PDB file of C-alpha atoms in Angstrom:
ATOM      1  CA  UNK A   1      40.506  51.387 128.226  1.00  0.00           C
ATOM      2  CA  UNK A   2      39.945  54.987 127.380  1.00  0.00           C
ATOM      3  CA  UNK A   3      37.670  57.034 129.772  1.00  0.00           C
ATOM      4  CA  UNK A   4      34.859  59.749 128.886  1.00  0.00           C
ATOM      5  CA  UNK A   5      35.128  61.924 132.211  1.00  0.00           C
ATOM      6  CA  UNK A   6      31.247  63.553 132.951  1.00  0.00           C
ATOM      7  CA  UNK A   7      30.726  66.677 135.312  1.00  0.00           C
ATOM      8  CA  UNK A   8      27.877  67.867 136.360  1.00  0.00           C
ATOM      9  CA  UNK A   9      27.091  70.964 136.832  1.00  0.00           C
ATOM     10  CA  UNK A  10      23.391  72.161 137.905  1.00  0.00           C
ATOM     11  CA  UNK A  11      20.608  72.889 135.717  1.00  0.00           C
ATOM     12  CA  UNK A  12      20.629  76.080 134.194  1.00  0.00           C
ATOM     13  CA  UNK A  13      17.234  77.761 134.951  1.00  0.00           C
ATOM     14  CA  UNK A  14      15.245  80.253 133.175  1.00  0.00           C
ATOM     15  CA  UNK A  15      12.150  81.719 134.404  1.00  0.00           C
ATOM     16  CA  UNK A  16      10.620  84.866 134.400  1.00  0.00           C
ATOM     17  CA  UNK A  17       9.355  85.602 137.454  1.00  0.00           C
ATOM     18  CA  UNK A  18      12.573  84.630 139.306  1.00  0.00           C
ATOM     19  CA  UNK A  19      13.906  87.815 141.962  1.00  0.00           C
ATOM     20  CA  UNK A  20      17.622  88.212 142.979  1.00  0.00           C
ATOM     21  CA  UNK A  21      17.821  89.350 146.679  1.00  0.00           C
ATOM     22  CA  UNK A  22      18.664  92.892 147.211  1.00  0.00           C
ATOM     23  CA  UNK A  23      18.616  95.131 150.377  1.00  0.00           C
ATOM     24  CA  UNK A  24      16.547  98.597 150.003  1.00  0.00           C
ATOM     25  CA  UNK A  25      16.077 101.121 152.888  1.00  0.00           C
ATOM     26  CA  UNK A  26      12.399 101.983 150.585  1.00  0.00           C
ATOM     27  CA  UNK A  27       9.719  99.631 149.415  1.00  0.00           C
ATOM     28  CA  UNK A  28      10.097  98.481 145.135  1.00  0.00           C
ATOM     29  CA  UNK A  29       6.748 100.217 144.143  1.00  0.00           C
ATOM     30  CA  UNK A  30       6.385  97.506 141.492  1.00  0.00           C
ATOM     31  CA  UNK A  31       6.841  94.809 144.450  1.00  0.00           C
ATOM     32  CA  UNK A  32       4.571  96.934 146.982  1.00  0.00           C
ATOM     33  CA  UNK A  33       1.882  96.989 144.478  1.00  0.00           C
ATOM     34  CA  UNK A  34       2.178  92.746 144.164  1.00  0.00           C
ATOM     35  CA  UNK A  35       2.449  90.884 147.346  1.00  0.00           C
ATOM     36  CA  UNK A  36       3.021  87.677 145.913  1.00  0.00           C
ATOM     37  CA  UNK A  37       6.772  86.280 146.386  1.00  0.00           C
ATOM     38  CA  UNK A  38       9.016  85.358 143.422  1.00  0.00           C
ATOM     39  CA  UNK A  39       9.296  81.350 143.228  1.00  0.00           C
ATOM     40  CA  UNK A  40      12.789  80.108 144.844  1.00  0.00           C
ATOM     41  CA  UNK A  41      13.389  76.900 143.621  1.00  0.00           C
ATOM     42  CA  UNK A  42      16.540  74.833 144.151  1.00  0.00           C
ATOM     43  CA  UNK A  43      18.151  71.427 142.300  1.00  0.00           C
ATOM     44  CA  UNK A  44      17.483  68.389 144.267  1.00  0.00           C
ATOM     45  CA  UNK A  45      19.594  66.290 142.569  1.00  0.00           C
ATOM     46  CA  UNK A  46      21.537  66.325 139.026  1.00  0.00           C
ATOM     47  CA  UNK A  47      23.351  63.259 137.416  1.00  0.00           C
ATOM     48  CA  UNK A  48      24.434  61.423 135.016  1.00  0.00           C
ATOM     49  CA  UNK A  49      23.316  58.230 134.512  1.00  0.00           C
ATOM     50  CA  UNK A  50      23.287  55.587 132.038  1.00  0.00           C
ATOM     51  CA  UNK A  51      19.340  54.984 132.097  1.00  0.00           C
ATOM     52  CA  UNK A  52      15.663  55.994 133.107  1.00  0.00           C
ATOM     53  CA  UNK A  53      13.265  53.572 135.101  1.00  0.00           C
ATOM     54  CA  UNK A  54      10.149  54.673 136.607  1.00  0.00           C
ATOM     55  CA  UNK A  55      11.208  58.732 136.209  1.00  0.00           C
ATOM     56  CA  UNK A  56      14.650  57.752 138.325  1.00  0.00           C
ATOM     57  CA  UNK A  57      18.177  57.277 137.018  1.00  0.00           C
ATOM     58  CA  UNK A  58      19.190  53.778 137.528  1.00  0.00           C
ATOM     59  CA  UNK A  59      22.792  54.718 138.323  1.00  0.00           C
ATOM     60  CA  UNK A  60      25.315  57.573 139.151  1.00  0.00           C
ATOM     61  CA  UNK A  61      27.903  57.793 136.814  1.00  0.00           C
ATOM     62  CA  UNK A  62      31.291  59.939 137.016  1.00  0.00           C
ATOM     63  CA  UNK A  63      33.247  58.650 134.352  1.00  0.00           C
ATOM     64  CA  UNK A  64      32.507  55.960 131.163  1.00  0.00           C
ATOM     65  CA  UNK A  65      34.044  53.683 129.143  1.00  0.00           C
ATOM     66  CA  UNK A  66      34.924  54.503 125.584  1.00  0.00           C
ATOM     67  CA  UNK A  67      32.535  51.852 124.413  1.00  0.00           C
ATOM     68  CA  UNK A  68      29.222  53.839 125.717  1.00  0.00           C
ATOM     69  CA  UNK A  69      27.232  55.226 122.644  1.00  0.00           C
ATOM     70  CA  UNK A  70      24.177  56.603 124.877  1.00  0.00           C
ATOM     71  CA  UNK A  71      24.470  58.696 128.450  1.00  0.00           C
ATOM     72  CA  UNK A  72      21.730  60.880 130.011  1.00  0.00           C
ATOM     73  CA  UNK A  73      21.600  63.818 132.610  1.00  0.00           C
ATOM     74  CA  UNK A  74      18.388  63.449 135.269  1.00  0.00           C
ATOM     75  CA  UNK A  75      17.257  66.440 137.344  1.00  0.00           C
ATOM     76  CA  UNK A  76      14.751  66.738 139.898  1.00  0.00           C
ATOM     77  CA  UNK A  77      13.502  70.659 140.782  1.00  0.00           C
ATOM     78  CA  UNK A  78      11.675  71.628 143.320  1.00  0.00           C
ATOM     79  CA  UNK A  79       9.855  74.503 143.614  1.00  0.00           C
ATOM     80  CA  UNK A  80       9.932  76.014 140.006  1.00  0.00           C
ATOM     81  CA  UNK A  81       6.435  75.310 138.667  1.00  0.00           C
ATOM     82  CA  UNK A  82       5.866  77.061 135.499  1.00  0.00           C
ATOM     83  CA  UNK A  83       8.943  78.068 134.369  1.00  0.00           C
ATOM     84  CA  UNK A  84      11.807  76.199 132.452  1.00  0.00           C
ATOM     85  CA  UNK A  85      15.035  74.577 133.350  1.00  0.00           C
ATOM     86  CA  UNK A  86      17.496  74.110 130.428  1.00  0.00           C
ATOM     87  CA  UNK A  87      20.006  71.319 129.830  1.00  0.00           C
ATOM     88  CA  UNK A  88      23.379  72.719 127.952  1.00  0.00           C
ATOM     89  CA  UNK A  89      25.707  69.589 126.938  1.00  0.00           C
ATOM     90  CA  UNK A  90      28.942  70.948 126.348  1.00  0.00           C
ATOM     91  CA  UNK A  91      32.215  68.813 125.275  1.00  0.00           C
ATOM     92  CA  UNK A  92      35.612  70.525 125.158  1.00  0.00           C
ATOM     93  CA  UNK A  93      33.785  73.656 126.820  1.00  0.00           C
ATOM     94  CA  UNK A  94      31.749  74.098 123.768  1.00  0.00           C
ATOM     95  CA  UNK A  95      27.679  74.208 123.676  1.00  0.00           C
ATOM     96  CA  UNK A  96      26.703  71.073 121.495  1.00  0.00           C
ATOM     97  CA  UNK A  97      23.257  70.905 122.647  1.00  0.00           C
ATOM     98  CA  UNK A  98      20.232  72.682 124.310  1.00  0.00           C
ATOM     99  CA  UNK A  99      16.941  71.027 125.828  1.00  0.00           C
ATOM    100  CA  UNK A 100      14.483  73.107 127.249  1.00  0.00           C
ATOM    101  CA  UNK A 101      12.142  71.742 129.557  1.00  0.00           C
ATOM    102  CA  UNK A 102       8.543  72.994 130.520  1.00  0.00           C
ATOM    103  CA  UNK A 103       8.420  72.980 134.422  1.00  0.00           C
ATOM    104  CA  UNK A 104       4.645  71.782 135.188  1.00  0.00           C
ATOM    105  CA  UNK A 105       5.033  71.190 138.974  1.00  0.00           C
ATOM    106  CA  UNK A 106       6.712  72.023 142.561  1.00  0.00           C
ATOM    107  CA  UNK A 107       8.746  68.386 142.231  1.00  0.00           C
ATOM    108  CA  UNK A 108       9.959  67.755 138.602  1.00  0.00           C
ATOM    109  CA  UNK A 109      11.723  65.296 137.626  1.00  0.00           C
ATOM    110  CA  UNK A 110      13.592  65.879 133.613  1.00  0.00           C
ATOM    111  CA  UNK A 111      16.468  63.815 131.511  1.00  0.00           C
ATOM    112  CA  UNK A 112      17.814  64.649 128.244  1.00  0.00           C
ATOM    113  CA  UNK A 113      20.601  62.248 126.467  1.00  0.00           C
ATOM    114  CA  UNK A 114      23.364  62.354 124.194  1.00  0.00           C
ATOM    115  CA  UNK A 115      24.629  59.802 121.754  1.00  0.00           C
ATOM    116  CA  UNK A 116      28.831  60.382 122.557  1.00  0.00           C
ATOM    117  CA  UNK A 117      30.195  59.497 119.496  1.00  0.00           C
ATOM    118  CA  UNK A 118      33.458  57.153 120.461  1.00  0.00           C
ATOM    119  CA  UNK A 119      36.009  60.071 119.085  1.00  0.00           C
ATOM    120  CA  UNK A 120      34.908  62.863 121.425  1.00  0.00           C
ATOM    121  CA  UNK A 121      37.308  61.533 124.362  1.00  0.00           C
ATOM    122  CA  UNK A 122      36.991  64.284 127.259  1.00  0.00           C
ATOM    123  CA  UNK A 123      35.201  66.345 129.119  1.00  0.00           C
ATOM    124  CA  UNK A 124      31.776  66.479 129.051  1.00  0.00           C
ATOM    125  CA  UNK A 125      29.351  68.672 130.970  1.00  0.00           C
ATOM    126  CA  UNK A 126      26.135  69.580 131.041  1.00  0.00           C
ATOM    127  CA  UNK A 127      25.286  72.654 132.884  1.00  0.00           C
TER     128      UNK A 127
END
């Protein structure tokens, strides 16, 4: 039986208002005039699975069957409210898809899915 190996990666984030930590000997003006911290937000958890029930992925899954038409990627972020995490599928390290999610809360829980047609043995990842 051929295999479909899966990897997962984390979600790839994008939101404005995140900050990268620096050091400075002087206060940012910008950030002096605006005490209000950038949101840190973190991946909970990020797998594949081979369903959705009740917002949680029935299963973990690490490798499939050649047979499966239908996987998904789940991902639960914390701490990210109003911004946007980003699922990139790639097979054979190329981009085949993009799905942007709207982040509307501190805990959010997302899945996209992809329809692996039975020729595209390999890697797949979604980052």
């Amino acid at each position: 039986m051929k295999r479909i190996a899966l990897f997962a990666a984390a979600a790839l984030f994008a939101a404005p208002a995140f900050a990268e930590e620096t050091e400075t000997t002087e206060p940012d003006p910008v950030s002096a005039a605006d005490p209000t911290p950038a949101p840190v937000g973190e991946v909970a958890r990020a797998v594949f699975t081979s369903g959705i029930s009740d917002r949680e992925p029935v299963d973990e899954l690490d490798a499939l069957a050649n047979d499966v038409e239908l996987v998904f990627f789940f991902t639960d972020v914390r701490a990210l409210a109003g911004g946007e995490v980003i699922h990139r599928w790639e097979y054979a390290g190329e981009v085949v898809a993009e799905v942007p999610f709207a982040v509307g809360g501190d805990r959010w829980r997302v899945w996209s899915s992809k329809r692996l047609p039975p020729e595209s043995l390999g890697e797949w990842s979604v980052i």
